[in-house]
Short mmCIF file of C-alpha atoms and ligand atoms in Angstrom, two decimals:
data_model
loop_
_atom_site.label_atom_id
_atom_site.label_comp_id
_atom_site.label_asym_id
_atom_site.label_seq_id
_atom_site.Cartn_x
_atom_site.Cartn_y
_atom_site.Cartn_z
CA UNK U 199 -33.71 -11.63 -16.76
CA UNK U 200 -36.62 -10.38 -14.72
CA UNK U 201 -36.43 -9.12 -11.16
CA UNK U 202 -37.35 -12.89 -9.55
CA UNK U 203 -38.60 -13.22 -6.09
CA UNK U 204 -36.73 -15.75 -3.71
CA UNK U 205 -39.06 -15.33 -0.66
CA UNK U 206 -42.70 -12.99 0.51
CA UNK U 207 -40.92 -9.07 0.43
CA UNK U 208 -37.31 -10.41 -1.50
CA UNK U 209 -36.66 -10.04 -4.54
CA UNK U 210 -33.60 -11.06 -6.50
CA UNK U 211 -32.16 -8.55 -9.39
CA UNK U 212 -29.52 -10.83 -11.23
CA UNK U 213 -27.12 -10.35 -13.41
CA UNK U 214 -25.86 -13.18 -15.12
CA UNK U 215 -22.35 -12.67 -16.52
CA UNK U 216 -22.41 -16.25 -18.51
CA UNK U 217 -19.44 -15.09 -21.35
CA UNK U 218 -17.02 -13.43 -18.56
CA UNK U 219 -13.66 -15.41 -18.30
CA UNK U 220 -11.92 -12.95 -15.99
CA UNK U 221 -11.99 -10.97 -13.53
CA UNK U 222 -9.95 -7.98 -12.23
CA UNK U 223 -8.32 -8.90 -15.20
CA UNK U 224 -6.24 -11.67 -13.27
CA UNK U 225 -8.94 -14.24 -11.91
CA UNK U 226 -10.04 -17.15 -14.42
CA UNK U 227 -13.91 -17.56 -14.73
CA UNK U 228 -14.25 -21.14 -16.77
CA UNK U 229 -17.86 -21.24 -15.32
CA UNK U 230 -18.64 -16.92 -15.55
CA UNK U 231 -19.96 -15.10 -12.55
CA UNK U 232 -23.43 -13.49 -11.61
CA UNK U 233 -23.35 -10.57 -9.61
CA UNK U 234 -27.21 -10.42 -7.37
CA UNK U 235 -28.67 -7.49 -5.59
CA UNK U 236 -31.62 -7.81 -3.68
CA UNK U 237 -34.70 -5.74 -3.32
CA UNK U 238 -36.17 -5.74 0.38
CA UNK U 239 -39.89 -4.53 0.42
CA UNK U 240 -41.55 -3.58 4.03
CA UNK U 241 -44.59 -2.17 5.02
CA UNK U 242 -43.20 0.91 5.60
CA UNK U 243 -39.90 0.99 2.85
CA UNK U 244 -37.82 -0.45 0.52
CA UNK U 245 -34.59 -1.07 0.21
CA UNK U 246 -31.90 -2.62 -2.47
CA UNK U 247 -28.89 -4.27 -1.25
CA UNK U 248 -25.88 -3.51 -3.36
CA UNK U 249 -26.25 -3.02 -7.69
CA UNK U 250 -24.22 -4.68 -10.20
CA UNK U 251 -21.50 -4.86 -12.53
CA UNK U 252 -21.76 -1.39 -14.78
CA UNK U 253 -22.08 -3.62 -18.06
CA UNK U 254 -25.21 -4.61 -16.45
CA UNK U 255 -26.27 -0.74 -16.50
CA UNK U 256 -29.36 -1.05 -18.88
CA UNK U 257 -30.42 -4.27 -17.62
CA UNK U 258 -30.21 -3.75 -14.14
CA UNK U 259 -32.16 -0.71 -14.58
CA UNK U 260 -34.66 -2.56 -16.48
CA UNK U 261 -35.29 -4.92 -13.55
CA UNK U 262 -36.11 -1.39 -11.21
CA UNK U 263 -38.52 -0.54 -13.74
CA UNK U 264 -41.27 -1.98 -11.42
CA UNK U 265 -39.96 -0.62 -8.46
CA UNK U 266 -42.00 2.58 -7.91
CA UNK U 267 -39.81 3.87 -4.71
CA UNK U 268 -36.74 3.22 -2.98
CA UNK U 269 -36.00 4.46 0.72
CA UNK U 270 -32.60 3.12 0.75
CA UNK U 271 -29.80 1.63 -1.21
CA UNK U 272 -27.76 -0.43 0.86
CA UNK U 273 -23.79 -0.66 -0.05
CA UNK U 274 -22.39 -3.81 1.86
CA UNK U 275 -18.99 -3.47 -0.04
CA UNK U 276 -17.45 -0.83 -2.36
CA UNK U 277 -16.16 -2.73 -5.17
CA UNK U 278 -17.40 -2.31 -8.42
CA UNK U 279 -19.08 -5.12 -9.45
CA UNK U 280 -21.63 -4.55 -6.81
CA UNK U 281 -21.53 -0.87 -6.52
CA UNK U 282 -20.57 0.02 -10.10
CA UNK U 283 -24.28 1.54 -10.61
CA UNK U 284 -24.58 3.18 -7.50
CA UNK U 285 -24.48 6.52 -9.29
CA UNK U 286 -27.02 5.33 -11.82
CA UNK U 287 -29.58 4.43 -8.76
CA UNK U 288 -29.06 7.64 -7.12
CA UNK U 289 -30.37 8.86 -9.75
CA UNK U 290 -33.41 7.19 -10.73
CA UNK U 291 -34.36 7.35 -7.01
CA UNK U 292 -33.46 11.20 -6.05
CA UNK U 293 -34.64 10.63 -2.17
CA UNK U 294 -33.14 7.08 -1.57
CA UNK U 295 -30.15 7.15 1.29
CA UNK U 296 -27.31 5.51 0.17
CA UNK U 297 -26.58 3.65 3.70
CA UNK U 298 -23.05 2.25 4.60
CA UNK U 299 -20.09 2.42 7.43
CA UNK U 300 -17.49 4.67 7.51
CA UNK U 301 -15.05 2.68 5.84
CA UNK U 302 -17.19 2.33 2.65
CA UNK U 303 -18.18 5.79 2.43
CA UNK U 304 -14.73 6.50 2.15
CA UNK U 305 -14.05 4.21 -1.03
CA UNK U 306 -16.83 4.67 -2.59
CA UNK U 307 -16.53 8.57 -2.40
CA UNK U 308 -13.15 8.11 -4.04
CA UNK U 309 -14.35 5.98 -6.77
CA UNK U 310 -17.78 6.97 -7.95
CA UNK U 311 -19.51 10.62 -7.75
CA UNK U 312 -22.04 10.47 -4.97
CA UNK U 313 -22.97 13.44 -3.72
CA UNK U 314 -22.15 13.62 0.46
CA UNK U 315 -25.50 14.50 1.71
CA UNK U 316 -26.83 10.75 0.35
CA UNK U 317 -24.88 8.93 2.37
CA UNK U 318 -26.35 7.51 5.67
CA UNK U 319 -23.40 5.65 7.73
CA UNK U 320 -24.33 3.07 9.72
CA UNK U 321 -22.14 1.23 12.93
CA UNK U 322 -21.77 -2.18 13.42
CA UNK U 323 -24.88 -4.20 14.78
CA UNK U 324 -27.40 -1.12 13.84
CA UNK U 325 -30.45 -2.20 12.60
CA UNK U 326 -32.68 -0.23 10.36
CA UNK U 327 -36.57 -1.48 9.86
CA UNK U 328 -38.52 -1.04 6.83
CA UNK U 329 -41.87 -2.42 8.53
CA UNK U 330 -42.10 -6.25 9.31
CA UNK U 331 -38.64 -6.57 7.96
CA UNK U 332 -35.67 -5.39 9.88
CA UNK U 333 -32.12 -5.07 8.83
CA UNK U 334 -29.23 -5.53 11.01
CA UNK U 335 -25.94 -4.75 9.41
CA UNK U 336 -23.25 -6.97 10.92
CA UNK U 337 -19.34 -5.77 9.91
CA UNK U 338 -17.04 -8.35 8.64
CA UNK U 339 -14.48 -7.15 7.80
CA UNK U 340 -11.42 -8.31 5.48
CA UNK U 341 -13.51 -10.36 3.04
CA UNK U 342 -12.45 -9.62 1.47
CA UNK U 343 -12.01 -5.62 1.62
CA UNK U 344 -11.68 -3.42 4.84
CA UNK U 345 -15.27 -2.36 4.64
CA UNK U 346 -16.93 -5.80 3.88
CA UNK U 347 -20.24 -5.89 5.77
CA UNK U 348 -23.38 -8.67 5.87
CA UNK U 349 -26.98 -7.84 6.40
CA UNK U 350 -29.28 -9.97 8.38
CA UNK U 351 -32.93 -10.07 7.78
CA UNK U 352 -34.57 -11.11 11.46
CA UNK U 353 -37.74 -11.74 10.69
CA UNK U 354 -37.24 -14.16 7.34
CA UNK U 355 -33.58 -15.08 8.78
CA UNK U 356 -32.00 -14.24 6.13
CA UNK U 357 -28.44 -13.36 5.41
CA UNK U 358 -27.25 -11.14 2.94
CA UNK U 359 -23.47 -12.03 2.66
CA UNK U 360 -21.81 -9.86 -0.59
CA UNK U 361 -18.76 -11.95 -1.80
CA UNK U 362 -18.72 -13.80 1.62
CA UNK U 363 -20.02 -17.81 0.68
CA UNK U 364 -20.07 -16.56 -2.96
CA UNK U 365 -19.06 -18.47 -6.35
CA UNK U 366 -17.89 -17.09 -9.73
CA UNK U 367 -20.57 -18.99 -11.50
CA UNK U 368 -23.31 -18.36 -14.06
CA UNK U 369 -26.47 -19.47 -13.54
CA UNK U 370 -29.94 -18.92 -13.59
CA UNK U 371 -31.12 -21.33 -10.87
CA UNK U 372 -31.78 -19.58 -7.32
CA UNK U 373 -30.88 -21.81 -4.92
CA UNK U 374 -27.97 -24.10 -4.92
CA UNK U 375 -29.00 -27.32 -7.03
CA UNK U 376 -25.63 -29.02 -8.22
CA UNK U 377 -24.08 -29.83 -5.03
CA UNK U 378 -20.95 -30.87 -6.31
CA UNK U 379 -21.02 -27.74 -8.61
CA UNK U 380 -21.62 -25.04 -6.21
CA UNK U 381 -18.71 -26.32 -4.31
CA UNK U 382 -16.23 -26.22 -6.59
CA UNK U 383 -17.03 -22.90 -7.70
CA UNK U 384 -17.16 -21.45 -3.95
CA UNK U 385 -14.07 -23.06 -3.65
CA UNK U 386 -12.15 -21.59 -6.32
CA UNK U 387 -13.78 -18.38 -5.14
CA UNK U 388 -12.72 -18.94 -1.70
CA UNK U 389 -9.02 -19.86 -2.90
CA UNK U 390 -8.99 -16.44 -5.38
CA UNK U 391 -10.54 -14.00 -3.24
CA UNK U 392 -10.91 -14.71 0.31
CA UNK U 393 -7.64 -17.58 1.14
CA UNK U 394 -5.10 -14.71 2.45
CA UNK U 395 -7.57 -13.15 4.82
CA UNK U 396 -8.43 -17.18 6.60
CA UNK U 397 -7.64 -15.64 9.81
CA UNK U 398 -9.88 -13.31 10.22
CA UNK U 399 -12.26 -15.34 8.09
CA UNK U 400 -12.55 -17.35 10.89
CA UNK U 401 -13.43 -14.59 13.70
CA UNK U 402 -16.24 -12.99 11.16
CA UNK U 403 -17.45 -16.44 10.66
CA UNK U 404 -17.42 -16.84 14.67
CA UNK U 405 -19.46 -13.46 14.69
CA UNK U 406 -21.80 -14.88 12.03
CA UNK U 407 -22.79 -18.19 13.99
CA UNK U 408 -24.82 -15.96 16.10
CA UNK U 409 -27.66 -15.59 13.78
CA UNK U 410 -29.50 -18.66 13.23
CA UNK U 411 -29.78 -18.00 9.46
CA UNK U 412 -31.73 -20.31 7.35
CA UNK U 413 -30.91 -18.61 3.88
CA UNK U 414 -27.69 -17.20 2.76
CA UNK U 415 -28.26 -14.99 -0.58
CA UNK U 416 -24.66 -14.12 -1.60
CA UNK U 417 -23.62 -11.75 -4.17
CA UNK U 418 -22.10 -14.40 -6.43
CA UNK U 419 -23.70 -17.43 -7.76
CA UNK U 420 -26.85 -19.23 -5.82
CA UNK U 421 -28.58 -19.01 -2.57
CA UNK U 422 -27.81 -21.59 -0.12
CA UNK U 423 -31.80 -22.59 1.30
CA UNK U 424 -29.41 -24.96 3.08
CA UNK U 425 -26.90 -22.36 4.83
CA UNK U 426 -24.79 -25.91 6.57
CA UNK U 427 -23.67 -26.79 3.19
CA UNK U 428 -21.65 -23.62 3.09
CA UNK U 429 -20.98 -23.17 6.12
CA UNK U 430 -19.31 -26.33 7.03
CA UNK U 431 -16.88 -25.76 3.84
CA UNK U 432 -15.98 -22.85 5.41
CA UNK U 433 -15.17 -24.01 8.32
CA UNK U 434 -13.12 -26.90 6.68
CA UNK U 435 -11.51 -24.16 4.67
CA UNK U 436 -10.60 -22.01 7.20
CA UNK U 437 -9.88 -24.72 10.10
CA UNK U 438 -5.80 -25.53 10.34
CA UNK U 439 -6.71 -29.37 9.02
CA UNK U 440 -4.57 -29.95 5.59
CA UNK U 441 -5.05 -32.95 3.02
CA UNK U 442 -3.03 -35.30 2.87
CA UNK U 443 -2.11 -33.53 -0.81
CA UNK U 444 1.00 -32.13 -2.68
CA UNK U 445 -0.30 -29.53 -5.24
CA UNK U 446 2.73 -29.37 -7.45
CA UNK U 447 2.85 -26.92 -10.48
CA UNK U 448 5.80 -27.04 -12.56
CA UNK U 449 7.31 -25.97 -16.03
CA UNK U 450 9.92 -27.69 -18.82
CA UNK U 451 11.73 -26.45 -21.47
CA UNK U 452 13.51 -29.24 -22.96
CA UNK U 453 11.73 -32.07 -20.96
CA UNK U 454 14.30 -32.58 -18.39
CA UNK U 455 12.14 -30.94 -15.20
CA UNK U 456 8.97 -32.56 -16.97
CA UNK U 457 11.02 -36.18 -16.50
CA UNK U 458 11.52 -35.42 -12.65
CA UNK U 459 7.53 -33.65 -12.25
CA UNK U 460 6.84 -37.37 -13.59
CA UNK U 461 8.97 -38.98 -11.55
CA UNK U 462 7.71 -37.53 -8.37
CA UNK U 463 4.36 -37.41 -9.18
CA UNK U 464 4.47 -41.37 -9.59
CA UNK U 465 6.50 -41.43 -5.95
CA UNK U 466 3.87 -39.46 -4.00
CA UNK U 467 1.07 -41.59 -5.32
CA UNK U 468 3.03 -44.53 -4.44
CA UNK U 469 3.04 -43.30 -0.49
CA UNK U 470 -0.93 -42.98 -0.45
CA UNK U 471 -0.28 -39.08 -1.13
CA UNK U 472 -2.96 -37.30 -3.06
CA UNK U 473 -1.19 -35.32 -5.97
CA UNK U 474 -2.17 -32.42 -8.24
CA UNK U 475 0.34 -31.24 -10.67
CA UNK U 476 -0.35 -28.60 -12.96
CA UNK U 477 1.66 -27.75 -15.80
CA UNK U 478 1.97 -24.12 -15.94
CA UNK U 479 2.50 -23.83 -19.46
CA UNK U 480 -0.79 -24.82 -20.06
CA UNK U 481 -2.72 -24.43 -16.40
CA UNK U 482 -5.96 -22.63 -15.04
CA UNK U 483 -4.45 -20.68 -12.10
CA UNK U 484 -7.63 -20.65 -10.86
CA UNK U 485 -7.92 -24.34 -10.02
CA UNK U 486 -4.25 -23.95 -8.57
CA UNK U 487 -5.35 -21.52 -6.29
CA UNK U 488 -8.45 -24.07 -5.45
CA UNK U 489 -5.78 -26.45 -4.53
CA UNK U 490 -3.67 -25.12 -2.46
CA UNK U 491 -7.25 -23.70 -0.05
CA UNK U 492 -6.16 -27.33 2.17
CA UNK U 493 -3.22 -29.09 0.65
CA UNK U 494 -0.71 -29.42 3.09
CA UNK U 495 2.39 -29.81 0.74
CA UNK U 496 3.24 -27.54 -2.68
CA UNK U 497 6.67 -28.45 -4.50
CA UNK U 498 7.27 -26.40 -7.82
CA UNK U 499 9.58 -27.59 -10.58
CA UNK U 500 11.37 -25.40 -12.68
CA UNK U 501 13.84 -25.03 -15.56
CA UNK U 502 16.80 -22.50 -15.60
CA UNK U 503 16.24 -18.99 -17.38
CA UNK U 504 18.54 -16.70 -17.32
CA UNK U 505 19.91 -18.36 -13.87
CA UNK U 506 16.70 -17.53 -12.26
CA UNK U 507 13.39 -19.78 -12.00
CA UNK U 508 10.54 -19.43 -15.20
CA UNK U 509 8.90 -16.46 -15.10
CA UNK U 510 5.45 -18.80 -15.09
CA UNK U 511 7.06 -20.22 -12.06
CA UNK U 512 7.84 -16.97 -10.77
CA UNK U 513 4.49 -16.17 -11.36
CA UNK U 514 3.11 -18.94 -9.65
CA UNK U 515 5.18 -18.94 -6.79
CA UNK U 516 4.37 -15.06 -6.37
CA UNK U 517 0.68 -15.73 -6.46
CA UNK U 518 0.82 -18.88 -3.83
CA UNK U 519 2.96 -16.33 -1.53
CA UNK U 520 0.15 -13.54 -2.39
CA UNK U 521 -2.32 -15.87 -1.68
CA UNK U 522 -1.23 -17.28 2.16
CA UNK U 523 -2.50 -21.09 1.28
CA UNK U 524 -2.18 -23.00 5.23
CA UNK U 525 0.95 -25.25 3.26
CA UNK U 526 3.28 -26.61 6.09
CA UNK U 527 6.11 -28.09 3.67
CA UNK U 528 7.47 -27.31 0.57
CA UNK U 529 9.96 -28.95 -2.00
CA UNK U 530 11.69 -27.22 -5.50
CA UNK U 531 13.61 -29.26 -8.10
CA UNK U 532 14.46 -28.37 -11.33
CA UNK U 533 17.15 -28.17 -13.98
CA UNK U 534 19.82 -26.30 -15.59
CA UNK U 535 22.30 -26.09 -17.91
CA UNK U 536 25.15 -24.43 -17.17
CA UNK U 537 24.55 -22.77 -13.53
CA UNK U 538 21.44 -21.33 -11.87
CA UNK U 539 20.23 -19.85 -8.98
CA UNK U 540 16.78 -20.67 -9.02
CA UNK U 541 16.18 -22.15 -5.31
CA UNK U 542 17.57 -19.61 -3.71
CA UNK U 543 15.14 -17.06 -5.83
CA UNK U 544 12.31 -19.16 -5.80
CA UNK U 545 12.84 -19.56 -1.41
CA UNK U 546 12.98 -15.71 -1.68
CA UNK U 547 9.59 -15.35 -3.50
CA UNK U 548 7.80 -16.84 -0.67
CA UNK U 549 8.62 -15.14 2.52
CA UNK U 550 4.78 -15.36 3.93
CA UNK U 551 4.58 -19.06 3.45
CA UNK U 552 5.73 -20.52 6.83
CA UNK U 553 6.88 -23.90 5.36
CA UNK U 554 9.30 -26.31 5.86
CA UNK U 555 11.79 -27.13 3.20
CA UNK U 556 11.71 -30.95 2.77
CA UNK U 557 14.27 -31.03 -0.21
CA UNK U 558 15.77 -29.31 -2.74
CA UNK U 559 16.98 -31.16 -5.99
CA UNK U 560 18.94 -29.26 -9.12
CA UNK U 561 19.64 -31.21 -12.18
CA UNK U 562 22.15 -30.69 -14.75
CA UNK U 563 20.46 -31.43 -18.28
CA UNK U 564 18.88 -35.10 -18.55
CA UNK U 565 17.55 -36.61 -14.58
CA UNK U 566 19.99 -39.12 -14.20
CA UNK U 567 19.70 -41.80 -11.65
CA UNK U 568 21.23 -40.41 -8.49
CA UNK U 569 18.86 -37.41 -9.41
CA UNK U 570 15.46 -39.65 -9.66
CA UNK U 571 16.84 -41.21 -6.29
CA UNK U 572 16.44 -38.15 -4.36
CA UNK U 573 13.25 -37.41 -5.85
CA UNK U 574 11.72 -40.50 -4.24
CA UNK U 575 13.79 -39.52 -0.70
CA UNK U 576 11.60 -36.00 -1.32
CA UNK U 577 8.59 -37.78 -1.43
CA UNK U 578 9.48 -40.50 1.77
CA UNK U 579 10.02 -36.80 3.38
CA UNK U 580 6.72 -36.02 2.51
CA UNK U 581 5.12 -39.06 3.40
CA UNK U 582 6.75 -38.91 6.77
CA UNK U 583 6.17 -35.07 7.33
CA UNK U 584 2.22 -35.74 6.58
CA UNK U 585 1.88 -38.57 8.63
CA UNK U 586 3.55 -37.55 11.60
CA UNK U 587 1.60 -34.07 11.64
CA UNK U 588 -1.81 -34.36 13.93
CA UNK U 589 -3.28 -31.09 11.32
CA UNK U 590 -2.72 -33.43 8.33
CA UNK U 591 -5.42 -35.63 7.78
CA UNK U 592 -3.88 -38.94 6.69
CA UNK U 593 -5.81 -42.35 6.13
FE1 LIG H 646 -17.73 -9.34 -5.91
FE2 LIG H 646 -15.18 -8.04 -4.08
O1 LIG H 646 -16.48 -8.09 -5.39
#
């Protein structure tokens, strides 16, 4: 891939990750990732937002090739798949400022070896002008890292946003042109990355609506040449409003819990209620974590091991706790076959969910009829909950 240009004086250096399938070896990537720096040429200077993954080492420094000078290298957030080849850029451009905040100066110092004297630090809402095209560095904070920061480009109204409004997807195109596509894999990436830090989301995303941006070129996946498209899922994501969805992973063993997942599954879509069940034994975490970014229900069934809940269960129910989805309710069944203690485990793996219990049903071996009975009570709870809560958007 050749450094591309995506307006007059920016230029996009991508690196298209199309065989990756995870990340931070924890985060599914069915569609890959791209990781995109951005070259920014004035009349006066030159600088390149961020770098890329250091896999990308030769190729990235291929794409510089044609890039006789650099005034500045611009870090808007410290992890390594955008600052991986800081070192490597420092290098090839031995007067370049490495220009950041505080915050990132401090991580990156502790993770890469960057020399103190190349670091320019910059405060929140400083601009820096390379002739005809300023930079304005706005802090956001907490997305999804303490030193998180966007870039705005006045004069072409551009906004450089890191992770912010990015998606784990390979492509070449530059600008979003799958619709449909795009938001799926922002979603997912929202749901991964950037779910447990919605409340503050919302405040830099406040902060942002200041600048009247017509271009957002994140770090991840396309440009948005139509910045409402984004925008507006982000508000929707972040907003308290909730689907009128259960998301409902579960587990069997010996096909009892799998009877009652069925069971339930055919009661909720009965009521009008939206359902996504994922079997864990065989699930993309990913998309579960994509669920739950405005479902306003999750209910988890699980078999007995060992008294305690499946460890995929566990799993899943530690990553939906890690994750701070807006859930209201919540619902466990499962089975057993001698004794467990599974809800009271599973109810102790979620303390940051502030949910309601709707129900709680334990089976002993095969569902019998009582049992499938108060399955369809759980979902008239749910039906009722949903419908009676104004954040819930019911038909
Ligand atoms: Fe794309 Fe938080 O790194």
């Amino acid at each position: 891939m050749d450094l591309r240009e995506i307006k007059p004086g920016i230029a996009v250096i991508s690196s298209i990750h199309w065989e990756r399938r995870l990340f931070d070896a924890l985060i599914p990537l069915p569609e890959g990732t791209s990781y995109n720096a951005y070259l920014v040429r004035g009349t006066k200077a030159t600088a390149l937002l961020d770098t890329s993954d250091p896999v990308f080492r030769d190729e990235f420094l291929r794409q510089l090739d044609s890039v006789p000078s650099l005034d500045y290298l611009v870090s808007q957030h410290a992890e390594q798949d955008h600052s991986g080849l800081i070192p490597a850029v420092l290098e090839r451009f031995p007067s370049a400022k490495l220009v950041c905040n505080e915050k990132a100066r401090q991580i990156l110092s502790a993770h890469l070896p960057i020399a103190p004297e190349r670091f320019q630090i910059i405060s929140d809402g400083e601009s820096l002008s390379l002739g005809g095209k300023t930079l304005q560095f706005i802090f956001t904070p907490w997305v999804h890292w303490p030193e998180t920061m966007c870039t705005y480009l006045s004069e072409d109204r551009c906004l450089f946003s890191c992770d912010l409004f990015g998606s784990h997807l390979a492509t070449s195109d530059l600008f979003v042109t799958d619709q449909a596509q795009v938001y799926d894999g922002a979603k997912r990436y929202f749901g991964e990355i950037m779910m447990p830090f919605r409340g503050i989301l919302a405040k830099n995303l406040e902060k942002l609506s200041a600048f009247a941006c017509r271009l957002i070129a994140p770090s991840h996946g396309p440009g948005y040449n139509r910045p409402e498209f984004i925008l507006s899922a982000y508000r929707d994501w972040v907003s308290p409003k909730m689907r009128n969805a259960v998301v409902l992973p579960y587990i069997s063993m010996h096909g009892s819990t799998e009877i009652m997942a069925k069971h339930l599954i055919a009661a909720l879509a009965a009521r009008g209620i939206s359902v996504q069940p994922y079997d864990l034994a065989v699930a993309d975490i990913g998309k579960l974590a994509m669920s739950l970014v405005d479902a306003a229900t999750l209910i988890v069934g699980t078999p007995t091991v060992q008294l305690g809940p499946h460890p995929a269960v566990h799993y899943a129910a530690f990553l939906a706790n890690y994750l701070k989805p807006k859930l209201k309710y919540a619902g466990i069944f499962g089975s057993f076959g001698w004794n467990s203690k599974a809800i009271d485990q599973l109810v102790a793996l979620i303390p940051n969910l502030k949910v309601e219990l709707l129900g709680t049903i334990m089976q002993k071996g095969l569902p019998d009829g009582d049992t499938l009975l108060k399955l369809e009570a759980l979902a008239d709870a749910v039906a009722r909950a949903h419908r009676d809560d104004p954040e819930v958007i019911c038909p």
